[in-house]
């Protein structure tokens, strides 16, 4: 798992990356950092109100470097390439030094504790000086967060949104490392709905072609009864087939509530009993294999 301070700084890095012009959540979005004043609007906590055009260019360069680094990790390029890129960024921003942070007064030991104060201090790596322009501190903290993530063996948590037409950077801070989509543009829901509609369209296609006049053989005999179909092993009737496919599509609807899902499953079970031993059961089992008998 990512340490809380790393997760927070990496999320801030994605905020910066995702201000660039490009596909965001299914639509094109222009650059959100097009003026020096926009820096303080996007990052009010970074004290960039007095930013100049030079500051804006500095942040743009940082954004480009982080975007490239994120893309390399997400694409699975050779570790040596990522290493060289990250080392170059770290070296350009100053030396790395160890900083000891004294614990808060409430957590310090009492007068009888002989442990030296320095031994109780928390330590962390810091890139460059803690003073200087706000933009410099901004750059150093974000780059160092990526470097610490690499040291922790967690670089694989830097991802790019899997949604269609979305290039947002993502930090996967989940325990099971399963996050695929950004939180900004509802990409997960868009993708699930699209997949559901594609499955539904693919499921209806065979029915529509099977019921065309050209596909039905010419005959003057009356349609066989359900009992005759059971004995002859004929293919599923179009009416039952449509009903099965309709229920299957309903069952795969990602927006289906638990209550409605139970109703659909109940209908499937009832239909299975009615069609027991007929050719229609094969289609039902294929389209709803997860419905328990």
Short mmCIF file of C-alpha atoms in Angstrom, two decimals, residues 30-176:
data_model
loop_
_atom_site.label_atom_id
_atom_site.label_comp_id
_atom_site.label_asym_id
_atom_site.label_seq_id
_atom_site.Cartn_x
_atom_site.Cartn_y
_atom_site.Cartn_z
CA UNK A 30 -8.40 22.71 -23.58
CA UNK A 31 -5.39 23.56 -21.42
CA UNK A 32 -6.45 24.51 -17.90
CA UNK A 33 -3.12 26.25 -17.19
CA UNK A 34 -3.08 28.78 -20.01
CA UNK A 35 -2.21 31.84 -17.90
CA UNK A 36 -0.10 32.57 -14.83
CA UNK A 37 -3.28 33.44 -12.92
CA UNK A 38 -4.71 29.99 -13.64
CA UNK A 39 -1.97 28.42 -11.49
CA UNK A 40 -3.40 29.82 -8.26
CA UNK A 41 -6.93 28.88 -9.33
CA UNK A 42 -5.99 25.26 -9.97
CA UNK A 43 -3.62 24.92 -7.00
CA UNK A 44 -4.71 27.47 -4.36
CA UNK A 45 -2.84 25.59 -1.62
CA UNK A 46 0.49 26.10 -3.41
CA UNK A 47 0.78 29.87 -2.87
CA UNK A 48 1.23 30.65 -6.56
CA UNK A 49 -0.77 33.89 -6.59
CA UNK A 50 2.33 35.90 -7.56
CA UNK A 51 3.27 33.52 -10.39
CA UNK A 52 4.79 35.02 -13.51
CA UNK A 53 4.94 33.87 -17.12
CA UNK A 54 8.30 32.28 -16.30
CA UNK A 55 6.67 30.38 -13.42
CA UNK A 56 3.95 29.16 -15.78
CA UNK A 57 6.57 27.86 -18.20
CA UNK A 58 8.35 26.09 -15.34
CA UNK A 59 5.13 24.34 -14.30
CA UNK A 60 4.40 23.43 -17.93
CA UNK A 61 7.82 21.76 -18.15
CA UNK A 62 7.15 19.87 -14.92
CA UNK A 63 3.79 18.76 -16.29
CA UNK A 64 5.35 17.48 -19.50
CA UNK A 65 8.02 15.55 -17.58
CA UNK A 66 5.48 13.94 -15.25
CA UNK A 67 3.14 13.12 -18.15
CA UNK A 68 5.96 11.38 -20.01
CA UNK A 69 7.04 9.50 -16.89
CA UNK A 70 3.47 8.38 -16.13
CA UNK A 71 3.03 7.22 -19.72
CA UNK A 72 6.25 5.21 -19.63
CA UNK A 73 5.23 3.40 -16.45
CA UNK A 74 1.66 2.75 -17.68
CA UNK A 75 2.95 1.43 -21.02
CA UNK A 76 5.33 -0.97 -19.29
CA UNK A 77 8.55 0.31 -20.86
CA UNK A 78 11.89 -1.05 -19.71
CA UNK A 79 12.65 -0.12 -16.06
CA UNK A 80 16.03 1.27 -17.12
CA UNK A 81 14.28 3.90 -19.26
CA UNK A 82 12.05 4.97 -16.37
CA UNK A 83 15.06 4.96 -14.05
CA UNK A 84 17.11 7.24 -16.31
CA UNK A 85 14.18 9.62 -16.79
CA UNK A 86 13.47 9.83 -13.07
CA UNK A 87 17.14 10.24 -12.16
CA UNK A 88 17.45 13.11 -14.63
CA UNK A 89 14.46 14.84 -13.05
CA UNK A 90 15.80 14.39 -9.52
CA UNK A 91 19.27 15.66 -10.46
CA UNK A 92 17.82 18.73 -12.16
CA UNK A 93 16.01 19.78 -8.98
CA UNK A 94 18.83 19.50 -6.47
CA UNK A 95 20.50 17.05 -4.10
CA UNK A 96 18.53 14.55 -2.02
CA UNK A 97 18.97 14.89 1.73
CA UNK A 98 17.61 13.21 4.85
CA UNK A 99 15.34 15.33 7.03
CA UNK A 100 14.43 14.42 10.63
CA UNK A 101 11.08 15.67 11.85
CA UNK A 102 10.48 15.99 15.58
CA UNK A 103 7.25 14.37 16.84
CA UNK A 104 4.47 16.59 18.13
CA UNK A 105 4.48 17.54 21.81
CA UNK A 106 1.53 15.25 22.54
CA UNK A 107 3.43 12.22 21.28
CA UNK A 108 6.74 12.92 23.01
CA UNK A 109 7.76 10.76 25.94
CA UNK A 110 7.60 11.96 29.53
CA UNK A 111 10.54 13.20 31.64
CA UNK A 112 11.38 9.68 32.80
CA UNK A 113 11.91 8.45 29.24
CA UNK A 114 15.64 8.26 28.57
CA UNK A 115 15.21 7.88 24.78
CA UNK A 116 17.02 10.74 23.00
CA UNK A 117 14.73 13.09 21.11
CA UNK A 118 16.62 12.43 17.88
CA UNK A 119 15.85 8.71 18.13
CA UNK A 120 12.13 9.47 18.27
CA UNK A 121 12.19 11.76 15.25
CA UNK A 122 10.63 10.62 11.98
CA UNK A 123 12.87 10.68 8.92
CA UNK A 124 12.11 11.29 5.28
CA UNK A 125 14.03 12.05 2.11
CA UNK A 126 13.79 15.61 0.83
CA UNK A 127 14.79 16.88 -2.60
CA UNK A 128 16.62 20.22 -2.66
CA UNK A 129 16.12 23.03 -0.17
CA UNK A 130 12.93 23.54 1.81
CA UNK A 131 13.02 27.25 1.03
CA UNK A 132 12.86 29.10 -2.28
CA UNK A 133 10.10 29.95 -4.77
CA UNK A 134 6.79 28.12 -4.35
CA UNK A 135 7.01 26.67 -7.87
CA UNK A 136 10.39 25.10 -7.05
CA UNK A 137 9.01 23.47 -3.92
CA UNK A 138 6.00 22.26 -5.90
CA UNK A 139 8.23 20.58 -8.49
CA UNK A 140 10.57 19.04 -5.92
CA UNK A 141 7.78 17.54 -3.83
CA UNK A 142 5.97 15.94 -6.78
CA UNK A 143 9.14 14.49 -8.32
CA UNK A 144 10.32 13.20 -4.95
CA UNK A 145 6.94 11.53 -4.41
CA UNK A 146 7.43 9.57 -7.63
CA UNK A 147 11.00 8.70 -6.61
CA UNK A 148 9.83 7.43 -3.20
CA UNK A 149 7.13 5.40 -4.92
CA UNK A 150 9.81 3.78 -7.08
CA UNK A 151 11.94 2.96 -4.01
CA UNK A 152 8.87 1.37 -2.38
CA UNK A 153 8.37 -0.84 -5.45
CA UNK A 154 4.96 0.68 -6.16
CA UNK A 155 5.47 2.39 -9.52
CA UNK A 156 2.92 0.04 -11.09
CA UNK A 157 0.27 2.08 -9.30
CA UNK A 158 0.82 4.93 -11.76
CA UNK A 159 -1.74 4.31 -14.50
CA UNK A 160 -3.61 5.97 -17.36
CA UNK A 161 -7.42 5.83 -17.39
CA UNK A 162 -8.75 2.83 -19.34
CA UNK A 163 -11.84 4.75 -20.46
CA UNK A 164 -12.45 5.45 -24.14
CA UNK A 165 -11.21 8.90 -25.18
CA UNK A 166 -9.67 9.66 -21.80
CA UNK A 167 -5.97 10.22 -21.15
CA UNK A 168 -6.25 11.13 -17.48
CA UNK A 169 -3.43 10.03 -15.19
CA UNK A 170 -4.57 7.77 -12.35
CA UNK A 171 -3.12 6.70 -8.99
CA UNK A 172 -4.19 3.21 -7.96
CA UNK A 173 -4.19 3.39 -4.17
CA UNK A 174 -6.53 0.40 -3.77
CA UNK A 175 -5.48 -2.57 -1.66
CA UNK A 176 -5.97 -5.07 -4.51
#
